[in-house]
């Protein structure tokens, strides 16, 4: 349960060059993976600057780490958590792209209102080339084009939001960011909070949809199931990295009990606790802990399947998104009672001996639960019509 897959023995100079090559190749592969069929561009014309930025960022981080000595000449570690997050992002883009293209091509659906001049230009080009012009199919491709661009901005805004909330929660104390502000920019050491990422993604997504006059709720319904699937992969990454661990189990032989080895985040944190230090040093692992990462991963996978089923027969735009807000908040509130990593932030330690209330995530979860209920009731129309075809409402 260490955050690595393969150890590689590479000299620093070769690693520096390899960083640039891999970053460019990976960026090209991502671009090809999200290419809109029927469109010669990759992620749209605005996509190439985004790909270039990602390539430069990936290479820059590795190179800086080498130059600062943060990565020795060998070996290097391929982080499983990062692999899982990349898998989640690519899988999410694929699922969302197919669905938004299908939905936007349905009669009566206005997901991405076309610009009259742009529509006229497309028709004129089709006439000039002697081919028929399918406006609905074109709208579907155009909506997918926007979703690919939106995914990039959501990725950036979610990472910023996740990092900012983690810094806020861990600002105080002798080891906090307030005492060591230089740690704020050491993003490669980890430190992300899901709720912060979600709030950042919502803000980034809302700004993008507002700028390009996209249907925010319809886009949200398409992307929320992918978020649940991505969170499933993310929690598997947490399990391998040894973060977000649970409390010790009552039964030391609990079938699902997780024992994190020396060097894991859980071990390094718990070894500072005098109550369990002797056990950790003697056994080289943590005692049996609740695998809260696995609990949440299974819950998110269940939410993903449920949301896919709900999306097929939803009655109004925003229904899937509001449902996820309510159900995930309940899931997270429950799992938080089993969490044992106090570094995530506790606003109220009750009961004092074994606190189950009130963590930062529980506080945010209560707020999101309330917001989800309010939005569901507010968005639900009095006359509900299934969104399946021409009879579907546009609002």
PDB file of N, CA and C in Angstrom, residues 72-170:
ATOM      1  N   UNK A  72      16.115  11.953  -6.313  1.00  0.00           N
ATOM      2  CA  UNK A  72      17.516  11.565  -6.508  1.00  0.00           C
ATOM      3  C   UNK A  72      17.720  11.000  -7.901  1.00  0.00           C
ATOM      4  N   UNK A  73      18.992  10.724  -8.224  1.00  0.00           N
ATOM      5  CA  UNK A  73      19.288  10.185  -9.547  1.00  0.00           C
ATOM      6  C   UNK A  73      18.537   8.880  -9.806  1.00  0.00           C
ATOM      7  N   UNK A  74      18.167   8.157  -8.802  1.00  0.00           N
ATOM      8  CA  UNK A  74      17.375   6.938  -8.944  1.00  0.00           C
ATOM      9  C   UNK A  74      17.198   6.318  -7.580  1.00  0.00           C
ATOM     10  N   UNK A  75      16.124   5.558  -7.360  1.00  0.00           N
ATOM     11  CA  UNK A  75      15.052   5.351  -8.315  1.00  0.00           C
ATOM     12  C   UNK A  75      13.988   6.437  -8.239  1.00  0.00           C
ATOM     13  N   UNK A  76      13.077   6.481  -9.233  1.00  0.00           N
ATOM     14  CA  UNK A  76      11.942   7.379  -9.163  1.00  0.00           C
ATOM     15  C   UNK A  76      10.707   6.544  -8.876  1.00  0.00           C
ATOM     16  N   UNK A  77       9.652   7.210  -8.428  1.00  0.00           N
ATOM     17  CA  UNK A  77       8.421   6.507  -8.079  1.00  0.00           C
ATOM     18  C   UNK A  77       7.293   6.940  -9.009  1.00  0.00           C
ATOM     19  N   UNK A  78       6.627   5.983  -9.588  1.00  0.00           N
ATOM     20  CA  UNK A  78       5.436   6.279 -10.375  1.00  0.00           C
ATOM     21  C   UNK A  78       4.247   6.204  -9.416  1.00  0.00           C
ATOM     22  N   UNK A  79       3.630   7.317  -9.148  1.00  0.00           N
ATOM     23  CA  UNK A  79       2.614   7.375  -8.113  1.00  0.00           C
ATOM     24  C   UNK A  79       1.307   6.744  -8.584  1.00  0.00           C
ATOM     25  N   UNK A  80       0.850   5.764  -7.822  1.00  0.00           N
ATOM     26  CA  UNK A  80      -0.406   5.115  -8.147  1.00  0.00           C
ATOM     27  C   UNK A  80      -1.561   6.091  -8.055  1.00  0.00           C
ATOM     28  N   UNK A  81      -1.509   6.986  -7.083  1.00  0.00           N
ATOM     29  CA  UNK A  81      -2.585   7.968  -6.933  1.00  0.00           C
ATOM     30  C   UNK A  81      -2.710   8.804  -8.205  1.00  0.00           C
ATOM     31  N   UNK A  82      -1.585   9.252  -8.730  1.00  0.00           N
ATOM     32  CA  UNK A  82      -1.614  10.042  -9.953  1.00  0.00           C
ATOM     33  C   UNK A  82      -2.141   9.252 -11.137  1.00  0.00           C
ATOM     34  N   UNK A  83      -1.757   7.979 -11.207  1.00  0.00           N
ATOM     35  CA  UNK A  83      -2.254   7.121 -12.279  1.00  0.00           C
ATOM     36  C   UNK A  83      -3.767   6.985 -12.184  1.00  0.00           C
ATOM     37  N   UNK A  84      -4.277   6.808 -10.975  1.00  0.00           N
ATOM     38  CA  UNK A  84      -5.714   6.673 -10.787  1.00  0.00           C
ATOM     39  C   UNK A  84      -6.447   7.956 -11.171  1.00  0.00           C
ATOM     40  N   UNK A  85      -5.891   9.107 -10.807  1.00  0.00           N
ATOM     41  CA  UNK A  85      -6.533  10.372 -11.144  1.00  0.00           C
ATOM     42  C   UNK A  85      -6.531  10.600 -12.654  1.00  0.00           C
ATOM     43  N   UNK A  86      -5.434  10.235 -13.310  1.00  0.00           N
ATOM     44  CA  UNK A  86      -5.381  10.373 -14.768  1.00  0.00           C
ATOM     45  C   UNK A  86      -6.395   9.444 -15.433  1.00  0.00           C
ATOM     46  N   UNK A  87      -6.514   8.225 -14.903  1.00  0.00           N
ATOM     47  CA  UNK A  87      -7.497   7.278 -15.423  1.00  0.00           C
ATOM     48  C   UNK A  87      -8.905   7.825 -15.268  1.00  0.00           C
ATOM     49  N   UNK A  88      -9.174   8.414 -14.112  1.00  0.00           N
ATOM     50  CA  UNK A  88     -10.494   8.985 -13.858  1.00  0.00           C
ATOM     51  C   UNK A  88     -10.802  10.105 -14.845  1.00  0.00           C
ATOM     52  N   UNK A  89      -9.818  10.962 -15.107  1.00  0.00           N
ATOM     53  CA  UNK A  89     -10.040  12.103 -15.997  1.00  0.00           C
ATOM     54  C   UNK A  89     -10.321  11.637 -17.424  1.00  0.00           C
ATOM     55  N   UNK A  90      -9.518  10.714 -17.930  1.00  0.00           N
ATOM     56  CA  UNK A  90      -9.694  10.232 -19.302  1.00  0.00           C
ATOM     57  C   UNK A  90     -11.020   9.482 -19.439  1.00  0.00           C
ATOM     58  N   UNK A  91     -11.343   8.631 -18.455  1.00  0.00           N
ATOM     59  CA  UNK A  91     -12.604   7.889 -18.505  1.00  0.00           C
ATOM     60  C   UNK A  91     -13.791   8.841 -18.442  1.00  0.00           C
ATOM     61  N   UNK A  92     -13.675   9.871 -17.611  1.00  0.00           N
ATOM     62  CA  UNK A  92     -14.757  10.839 -17.488  1.00  0.00           C
ATOM     63  C   UNK A  92     -15.002  11.590 -18.779  1.00  0.00           C
ATOM     64  N   UNK A  93     -13.941  12.033 -19.443  1.00  0.00           N
ATOM     65  CA  UNK A  93     -14.085  12.748 -20.713  1.00  0.00           C
ATOM     66  C   UNK A  93     -14.756  11.858 -21.758  1.00  0.00           C
ATOM     67  N   UNK A  94     -14.353  10.604 -21.796  1.00  0.00           N
ATOM     68  CA  UNK A  94     -14.920   9.683 -22.789  1.00  0.00           C
ATOM     69  C   UNK A  94     -16.418   9.488 -22.556  1.00  0.00           C
ATOM     70  N   UNK A  95     -16.809   9.212 -21.316  1.00  0.00           N
ATOM     71  CA  UNK A  95     -18.217   8.973 -21.010  1.00  0.00           C
ATOM     72  C   UNK A  95     -19.054  10.223 -21.246  1.00  0.00           C
ATOM     73  N   UNK A  96     -18.558  11.357 -20.779  1.00  0.00           N
ATOM     74  CA  UNK A  96     -19.311  12.607 -20.916  1.00  0.00           C
ATOM     75  C   UNK A  96     -19.428  13.022 -22.379  1.00  0.00           C
ATOM     76  N   UNK A  97     -18.349  12.850 -23.137  1.00  0.00           N
ATOM     77  CA  UNK A  97     -18.374  13.259 -24.535  1.00  0.00           C
ATOM     78  C   UNK A  97     -19.419  12.513 -25.337  1.00  0.00           C
ATOM     79  N   UNK A  98     -19.510  11.217 -25.144  1.00  0.00           N
ATOM     80  CA  UNK A  98     -20.494  10.424 -25.879  1.00  0.00           C
ATOM     81  C   UNK A  98     -21.919  10.829 -25.504  1.00  0.00           C
ATOM     82  N   UNK A  99     -22.157  11.045 -24.211  1.00  0.00           N
ATOM     83  CA  UNK A  99     -23.511  11.361 -23.765  1.00  0.00           C
ATOM     84  C   UNK A  99     -23.944  12.751 -24.205  1.00  0.00           C
ATOM     85  N   UNK A 100     -23.061  13.741 -24.097  1.00  0.00           N
ATOM     86  CA  UNK A 100     -23.458  15.103 -24.461  1.00  0.00           C
ATOM     87  C   UNK A 100     -23.704  15.208 -25.957  1.00  0.00           C
ATOM     88  N   UNK A 101     -22.933  14.467 -26.752  1.00  0.00           N
ATOM     89  CA  UNK A 101     -23.152  14.488 -28.205  1.00  0.00           C
ATOM     90  C   UNK A 101     -24.492  13.859 -28.550  1.00  0.00           C
ATOM     91  N   UNK A 102     -24.845  12.784 -27.861  1.00  0.00           N
ATOM     92  CA  UNK A 102     -26.146  12.145 -28.094  1.00  0.00           C
ATOM     93  C   UNK A 102     -27.288  13.043 -27.666  1.00  0.00           C
ATOM     94  N   UNK A 103     -27.164  13.638 -26.482  1.00  0.00           N
ATOM     95  CA  UNK A 103     -28.243  14.455 -25.936  1.00  0.00           C
ATOM     96  C   UNK A 103     -28.456  15.720 -26.753  1.00  0.00           C
ATOM     97  N   UNK A 104     -27.372  16.386 -27.128  1.00  0.00           N
ATOM     98  CA  UNK A 104     -27.499  17.645 -27.862  1.00  0.00           C
ATOM     99  C   UNK A 104     -28.053  17.445 -29.262  1.00  0.00           C
ATOM    100  N   UNK A 105     -27.956  16.225 -29.797  1.00  0.00           N
ATOM    101  CA  UNK A 105     -28.469  15.945 -31.139  1.00  0.00           C
ATOM    102  C   UNK A 105     -29.939  15.549 -31.131  1.00  0.00           C
ATOM    103  N   UNK A 106     -30.558  15.480 -29.951  1.00  0.00           N
ATOM    104  CA  UNK A 106     -31.975  15.147 -29.878  1.00  0.00           C
ATOM    105  C   UNK A 106     -32.814  16.362 -30.252  1.00  0.00           C
ATOM    106  N   UNK A 107     -33.921  16.159 -30.968  1.00  0.00           N
ATOM    107  CA  UNK A 107     -34.803  17.287 -31.290  1.00  0.00           C
ATOM    108  C   UNK A 107     -35.351  17.929 -30.013  1.00  0.00           C
ATOM    109  N   UNK A 108     -35.362  19.237 -29.977  1.00  0.00           N
ATOM    110  CA  UNK A 108     -35.913  19.951 -28.830  1.00  0.00           C
ATOM    111  C   UNK A 108     -34.923  20.260 -27.744  1.00  0.00           C
ATOM    112  N   UNK A 109     -33.698  19.741 -27.840  1.00  0.00           N
ATOM    113  CA  UNK A 109     -32.682  19.995 -26.819  1.00  0.00           C
ATOM    114  C   UNK A 109     -31.778  21.148 -27.257  1.00  0.00           C
ATOM    115  N   UNK A 110     -31.598  22.107 -26.379  1.00  0.00           N
ATOM    116  CA  UNK A 110     -30.712  23.234 -26.656  1.00  0.00           C
ATOM    117  C   UNK A 110     -29.661  23.255 -25.551  1.00  0.00           C
ATOM    118  N   UNK A 111     -28.577  22.523 -25.752  1.00  0.00           N
ATOM    119  CA  UNK A 111     -27.510  22.445 -24.762  1.00  0.00           C
ATOM    120  C   UNK A 111     -26.487  23.549 -24.983  1.00  0.00           C
ATOM    121  N   UNK A 112     -26.120  23.747 -26.255  1.00  0.00           N
ATOM    122  CA  UNK A 112     -25.146  24.780 -26.619  1.00  0.00           C
ATOM    123  C   UNK A 112     -25.741  25.595 -27.762  1.00  0.00           C
ATOM    124  N   UNK A 113     -26.470  26.672 -27.456  1.00  0.00           N
ATOM    125  CA  UNK A 113     -27.121  27.469 -28.504  1.00  0.00           C
ATOM    126  C   UNK A 113     -26.118  27.926 -29.558  1.00  0.00           C
ATOM    127  N   UNK A 114     -26.363  27.617 -30.831  1.00  0.00           N
ATOM    128  CA  UNK A 114     -25.398  27.988 -31.873  1.00  0.00           C
ATOM    129  C   UNK A 114     -25.462  29.472 -32.197  1.00  0.00           C
ATOM    130  N   UNK A 115     -24.341  30.018 -32.567  1.00  0.00           N
ATOM    131  CA  UNK A 115     -24.290  31.386 -33.050  1.00  0.00           C
ATOM    132  C   UNK A 115     -24.841  31.402 -34.476  1.00  0.00           C
ATOM    133  N   UNK A 116     -25.788  32.298 -34.790  1.00  0.00           N
ATOM    134  CA  UNK A 116     -26.385  32.302 -36.137  1.00  0.00           C
ATOM    135  C   UNK A 116     -25.355  32.404 -37.253  1.00  0.00           C
ATOM    136  N   UNK A 117     -24.336  33.230 -37.043  1.00  0.00           N
ATOM    137  CA  UNK A 117     -23.306  33.382 -38.075  1.00  0.00           C
ATOM    138  C   UNK A 117     -22.516  32.087 -38.246  1.00  0.00           C
ATOM    139  N   UNK A 118     -22.225  31.420 -37.128  1.00  0.00           N
ATOM    140  CA  UNK A 118     -21.486  30.158 -37.193  1.00  0.00           C
ATOM    141  C   UNK A 118     -22.307  29.086 -37.888  1.00  0.00           C
ATOM    142  N   UNK A 119     -23.603  29.033 -37.569  1.00  0.00           N
ATOM    143  CA  UNK A 119     -24.484  28.054 -38.193  1.00  0.00           C
ATOM    144  C   UNK A 119     -24.602  28.306 -39.697  1.00  0.00           C
ATOM    145  N   UNK A 120     -24.729  29.573 -40.066  1.00  0.00           N
ATOM    146  CA  UNK A 120     -24.832  29.917 -41.486  1.00  0.00           C
ATOM    147  C   UNK A 120     -23.555  29.548 -42.231  1.00  0.00           C
ATOM    148  N   UNK A 121     -22.417  29.754 -41.588  1.00  0.00           N
ATOM    149  CA  UNK A 121     -21.137  29.421 -42.218  1.00  0.00           C
ATOM    150  C   UNK A 121     -21.010  27.917 -42.438  1.00  0.00           C
ATOM    151  N   UNK A 122     -21.468  27.128 -41.460  1.00  0.00           N
ATOM    152  CA  UNK A 122     -21.411  25.673 -41.606  1.00  0.00           C
ATOM    153  C   UNK A 122     -22.303  25.203 -42.751  1.00  0.00           C
ATOM    154  N   UNK A 123     -23.498  25.792 -42.857  1.00  0.00           N
ATOM    155  CA  UNK A 123     -24.400  25.422 -43.944  1.00  0.00           C
ATOM    156  C   UNK A 123     -23.814  25.798 -45.303  1.00  0.00           C
ATOM    157  N   UNK A 124     -23.227  26.977 -45.356  1.00  0.00           N
ATOM    158  CA  UNK A 124     -22.638  27.437 -46.613  1.00  0.00           C
ATOM    159  C   UNK A 124     -21.478  26.536 -47.038  1.00  0.00           C
ATOM    160  N   UNK A 125     -20.669  26.129 -46.064  1.00  0.00           N
ATOM    161  CA  UNK A 125     -19.543  25.250 -46.377  1.00  0.00           C
ATOM    162  C   UNK A 125     -20.030  23.900 -46.885  1.00  0.00           C
ATOM    163  N   UNK A 126     -21.092  23.373 -46.250  1.00  0.00           N
ATOM    164  CA  UNK A 126     -21.644  22.092 -46.694  1.00  0.00           C
ATOM    165  C   UNK A 126     -22.198  22.195 -48.110  1.00  0.00           C
ATOM    166  N   UNK A 127     -22.867  23.295 -48.409  1.00  0.00           N
ATOM    167  CA  UNK A 127     -23.410  23.503 -49.755  1.00  0.00           C
ATOM    168  C   UNK A 127     -22.296  23.617 -50.785  1.00  0.00           C
ATOM    169  N   UNK A 128     -21.245  24.344 -50.429  1.00  0.00           N
ATOM    170  CA  UNK A 128     -20.122  24.536 -51.341  1.00  0.00           C
ATOM    171  C   UNK A 128     -19.417  23.217 -51.638  1.00  0.00           C
ATOM    172  N   UNK A 129     -19.370  22.321 -50.638  1.00  0.00           N
ATOM    173  CA  UNK A 129     -18.700  21.032 -50.818  1.00  0.00           C
ATOM    174  C   UNK A 129     -19.631  19.970 -51.386  1.00  0.00           C
ATOM    175  N   UNK A 130     -20.907  20.347 -51.582  1.00  0.00           N
ATOM    176  CA  UNK A 130     -21.849  19.419 -52.182  1.00  0.00           C
ATOM    177  C   UNK A 130     -22.279  18.296 -51.269  1.00  0.00           C
ATOM    178  N   UNK A 131     -22.316  18.524 -49.993  1.00  0.00           N
ATOM    179  CA  UNK A 131     -22.748  17.490 -49.038  1.00  0.00           C
ATOM    180  C   UNK A 131     -23.930  18.008 -48.232  1.00  0.00           C
ATOM    181  N   UNK A 132     -24.706  17.058 -47.711  1.00  0.00           N
ATOM    182  CA  UNK A 132     -25.858  17.438 -46.899  1.00  0.00           C
ATOM    183  C   UNK A 132     -25.396  17.920 -45.529  1.00  0.00           C
ATOM    184  N   UNK A 133     -26.208  18.752 -44.929  1.00  0.00           N
ATOM    185  CA  UNK A 133     -25.861  19.310 -43.618  1.00  0.00           C
ATOM    186  C   UNK A 133     -26.891  18.856 -42.597  1.00  0.00           C
ATOM    187  N   UNK A 134     -26.450  18.060 -41.625  1.00  0.00           N
ATOM    188  CA  UNK A 134     -27.315  17.585 -40.543  1.00  0.00           C
ATOM    189  C   UNK A 134     -27.122  18.509 -39.350  1.00  0.00           C
ATOM    190  N   UNK A 135     -28.077  19.406 -39.148  1.00  0.00           N
ATOM    191  CA  UNK A 135     -27.915  20.414 -38.097  1.00  0.00           C
ATOM    192  C   UNK A 135     -27.884  19.792 -36.705  1.00  0.00           C
ATOM    193  N   UNK A 136     -28.714  18.778 -36.464  1.00  0.00           N
ATOM    194  CA  UNK A 136     -28.737  18.156 -35.143  1.00  0.00           C
ATOM    195  C   UNK A 136     -27.409  17.456 -34.838  1.00  0.00           C
ATOM    196  N   UNK A 137     -26.882  16.736 -35.824  1.00  0.00           N
ATOM    197  CA  UNK A 137     -25.588  16.076 -35.615  1.00  0.00           C
ATOM    198  C   UNK A 137     -24.492  17.107 -35.386  1.00  0.00           C
ATOM    199  N   UNK A 138     -24.565  18.213 -36.108  1.00  0.00           N
ATOM    200  CA  UNK A 138     -23.579  19.282 -35.925  1.00  0.00           C
ATOM    201  C   UNK A 138     -23.668  19.868 -34.518  1.00  0.00           C
ATOM    202  N   UNK A 139     -24.899  20.060 -34.024  1.00  0.00           N
ATOM    203  CA  UNK A 139     -25.063  20.566 -32.658  1.00  0.00           C
ATOM    204  C   UNK A 139     -24.497  19.584 -31.638  1.00  0.00           C
ATOM    205  N   UNK A 140     -24.651  18.288 -31.896  1.00  0.00           N
ATOM    206  CA  UNK A 140     -24.079  17.296 -30.996  1.00  0.00           C
ATOM    207  C   UNK A 140     -22.567  17.374 -30.952  1.00  0.00           C
ATOM    208  N   UNK A 141     -21.935  17.486 -32.129  1.00  0.00           N
ATOM    209  CA  UNK A 141     -20.475  17.612 -32.167  1.00  0.00           C
ATOM    210  C   UNK A 141     -20.019  18.912 -31.516  1.00  0.00           C
ATOM    211  N   UNK A 142     -20.778  19.954 -31.718  1.00  0.00           N
ATOM    212  CA  UNK A 142     -20.418  21.247 -31.130  1.00  0.00           C
ATOM    213  C   UNK A 142     -20.502  21.198 -29.608  1.00  0.00           C
ATOM    214  N   UNK A 143     -21.542  20.538 -29.086  1.00  0.00           N
ATOM    215  CA  UNK A 143     -21.673  20.402 -27.631  1.00  0.00           C
ATOM    216  C   UNK A 143     -20.515  19.592 -27.063  1.00  0.00           C
ATOM    217  N   UNK A 144     -20.101  18.543 -27.782  1.00  0.00           N
ATOM    218  CA  UNK A 144     -18.962  17.743 -27.322  1.00  0.00           C
ATOM    219  C   UNK A 144     -17.677  18.565 -27.368  1.00  0.00           C
ATOM    220  N   UNK A 145     -17.555  19.392 -28.370  1.00  0.00           N
ATOM    221  CA  UNK A 145     -16.407  20.297 -28.477  1.00  0.00           C
ATOM    222  C   UNK A 145     -16.320  21.181 -27.228  1.00  0.00           C
ATOM    223  N   UNK A 146     -17.461  21.746 -26.826  1.00  0.00           N
ATOM    224  CA  UNK A 146     -17.482  22.597 -25.631  1.00  0.00           C
ATOM    225  C   UNK A 146     -17.181  21.787 -24.374  1.00  0.00           C
ATOM    226  N   UNK A 147     -17.706  20.571 -24.309  1.00  0.00           N
ATOM    227  CA  UNK A 147     -17.464  19.769 -23.113  1.00  0.00           C
ATOM    228  C   UNK A 147     -15.982  19.451 -22.946  1.00  0.00           C
ATOM    229  N   UNK A 148     -15.291  19.197 -24.043  1.00  0.00           N
ATOM    230  CA  UNK A 148     -13.859  18.921 -23.955  1.00  0.00           C
ATOM    231  C   UNK A 148     -13.099  20.119 -23.403  1.00  0.00           C
ATOM    232  N   UNK A 149     -13.457  21.313 -23.869  1.00  0.00           N
ATOM    233  CA  UNK A 149     -12.820  22.516 -23.336  1.00  0.00           C
ATOM    234  C   UNK A 149     -13.203  22.722 -21.873  1.00  0.00           C
ATOM    235  N   UNK A 150     -14.487  22.489 -21.573  1.00  0.00           N
ATOM    236  CA  UNK A 150     -14.963  22.648 -20.203  1.00  0.00           C
ATOM    237  C   UNK A 150     -14.232  21.703 -19.260  1.00  0.00           C
ATOM    238  N   UNK A 151     -13.957  20.486 -19.707  1.00  0.00           N
ATOM    239  CA  UNK A 151     -13.267  19.509 -18.862  1.00  0.00           C
ATOM    240  C   UNK A 151     -11.897  20.020 -18.438  1.00  0.00           C
ATOM    241  N   UNK A 152     -11.199  20.687 -19.351  1.00  0.00           N
ATOM    242  CA  UNK A 152      -9.882  21.219 -19.001  1.00  0.00           C
ATOM    243  C   UNK A 152      -9.997  22.267 -17.900  1.00  0.00           C
ATOM    244  N   UNK A 153     -10.929  23.204 -18.058  1.00  0.00           N
ATOM    245  CA  UNK A 153     -11.057  24.270 -17.055  1.00  0.00           C
ATOM    246  C   UNK A 153     -11.563  23.729 -15.721  1.00  0.00           C
ATOM    247  N   UNK A 154     -12.394  22.702 -15.768  1.00  0.00           N
ATOM    248  CA  UNK A 154     -12.833  22.068 -14.529  1.00  0.00           C
ATOM    249  C   UNK A 154     -11.661  21.382 -13.846  1.00  0.00           C
ATOM    250  N   UNK A 155     -10.794  20.744 -14.628  1.00  0.00           N
ATOM    251  CA  UNK A 155      -9.613  20.097 -14.055  1.00  0.00           C
ATOM    252  C   UNK A 155      -8.750  21.119 -13.322  1.00  0.00           C
ATOM    253  N   UNK A 156      -8.479  22.238 -13.970  1.00  0.00           N
ATOM    254  CA  UNK A 156      -7.634  23.267 -13.359  1.00  0.00           C
ATOM    255  C   UNK A 156      -8.299  23.850 -12.118  1.00  0.00           C
ATOM    256  N   UNK A 157      -9.570  24.239 -12.227  1.00  0.00           N
ATOM    257  CA  UNK A 157     -10.251  24.876 -11.099  1.00  0.00           C
ATOM    258  C   UNK A 157     -10.450  23.912  -9.938  1.00  0.00           C
ATOM    259  N   UNK A 158     -10.649  22.623 -10.233  1.00  0.00           N
ATOM    260  CA  UNK A 158     -10.826  21.653  -9.147  1.00  0.00           C
ATOM    261  C   UNK A 158      -9.520  21.438  -8.390  1.00  0.00           C
ATOM    262  N   UNK A 159      -8.400  21.381  -9.105  1.00  0.00           N
ATOM    263  CA  UNK A 159      -7.108  21.225  -8.435  1.00  0.00           C
ATOM    264  C   UNK A 159      -6.805  22.436  -7.560  1.00  0.00           C
ATOM    265  N   UNK A 160      -7.101  23.620  -8.065  1.00  0.00           N
ATOM    266  CA  UNK A 160      -6.878  24.835  -7.270  1.00  0.00           C
ATOM    267  C   UNK A 160      -7.766  24.824  -6.034  1.00  0.00           C
ATOM    268  N   UNK A 161      -9.055  24.501  -6.215  1.00  0.00           N
ATOM    269  CA  UNK A 161      -9.970  24.476  -5.080  1.00  0.00           C
ATOM    270  C   UNK A 161      -9.599  23.433  -4.049  1.00  0.00           C
ATOM    271  N   UNK A 162      -9.192  22.242  -4.511  1.00  0.00           N
ATOM    272  CA  UNK A 162      -8.799  21.174  -3.589  1.00  0.00           C
ATOM    273  C   UNK A 162      -7.573  21.570  -2.785  1.00  0.00           C
ATOM    274  N   UNK A 163      -6.638  22.237  -3.429  1.00  0.00           N
ATOM    275  CA  UNK A 163      -5.413  22.663  -2.741  1.00  0.00           C
ATOM    276  C   UNK A 163      -5.701  23.789  -1.759  1.00  0.00           C
ATOM    277  N   UNK A 164      -6.512  24.748  -2.163  1.00  0.00           N
ATOM    278  CA  UNK A 164      -6.814  25.898  -1.303  1.00  0.00           C
ATOM    279  C   UNK A 164      -7.511  25.450  -0.023  1.00  0.00           C
ATOM    280  N   UNK A 165      -8.508  24.566  -0.142  1.00  0.00           N
ATOM    281  CA  UNK A 165      -9.218  24.119   1.055  1.00  0.00           C
ATOM    282  C   UNK A 165      -8.298  23.315   1.966  1.00  0.00           C
ATOM    283  N   UNK A 166      -7.414  22.503   1.387  1.00  0.00           N
ATOM    284  CA  UNK A 166      -6.464  21.745   2.208  1.00  0.00           C
ATOM    285  C   UNK A 166      -5.554  22.696   2.982  1.00  0.00           C
ATOM    286  N   UNK A 167      -5.106  23.758   2.336  1.00  0.00           N
ATOM    287  CA  UNK A 167      -4.240  24.737   3.003  1.00  0.00           C
ATOM    288  C   UNK A 167      -4.988  25.432   4.128  1.00  0.00           C
ATOM    289  N   UNK A 168      -6.245  25.789   3.875  1.00  0.00           N
ATOM    290  CA  UNK A 168      -7.047  26.457   4.903  1.00  0.00           C
ATOM    291  C   UNK A 168      -7.231  25.553   6.115  1.00  0.00           C
ATOM    292  N   UNK A 169      -7.580  24.296   5.868  1.00  0.00           N
ATOM    293  CA  UNK A 169      -7.826  23.355   6.960  1.00  0.00           C
ATOM    294  C   UNK A 169      -6.555  23.087   7.758  1.00  0.00           C
ATOM    295  N   UNK A 170      -5.409  23.090   7.084  1.00  0.00           N
ATOM    296  CA  UNK A 170      -4.138  22.770   7.741  1.00  0.00           C
ATOM    297  C   UNK A 170      -3.255  24.003   7.904  1.00  0.00           C
TER     298      UNK A 170
END
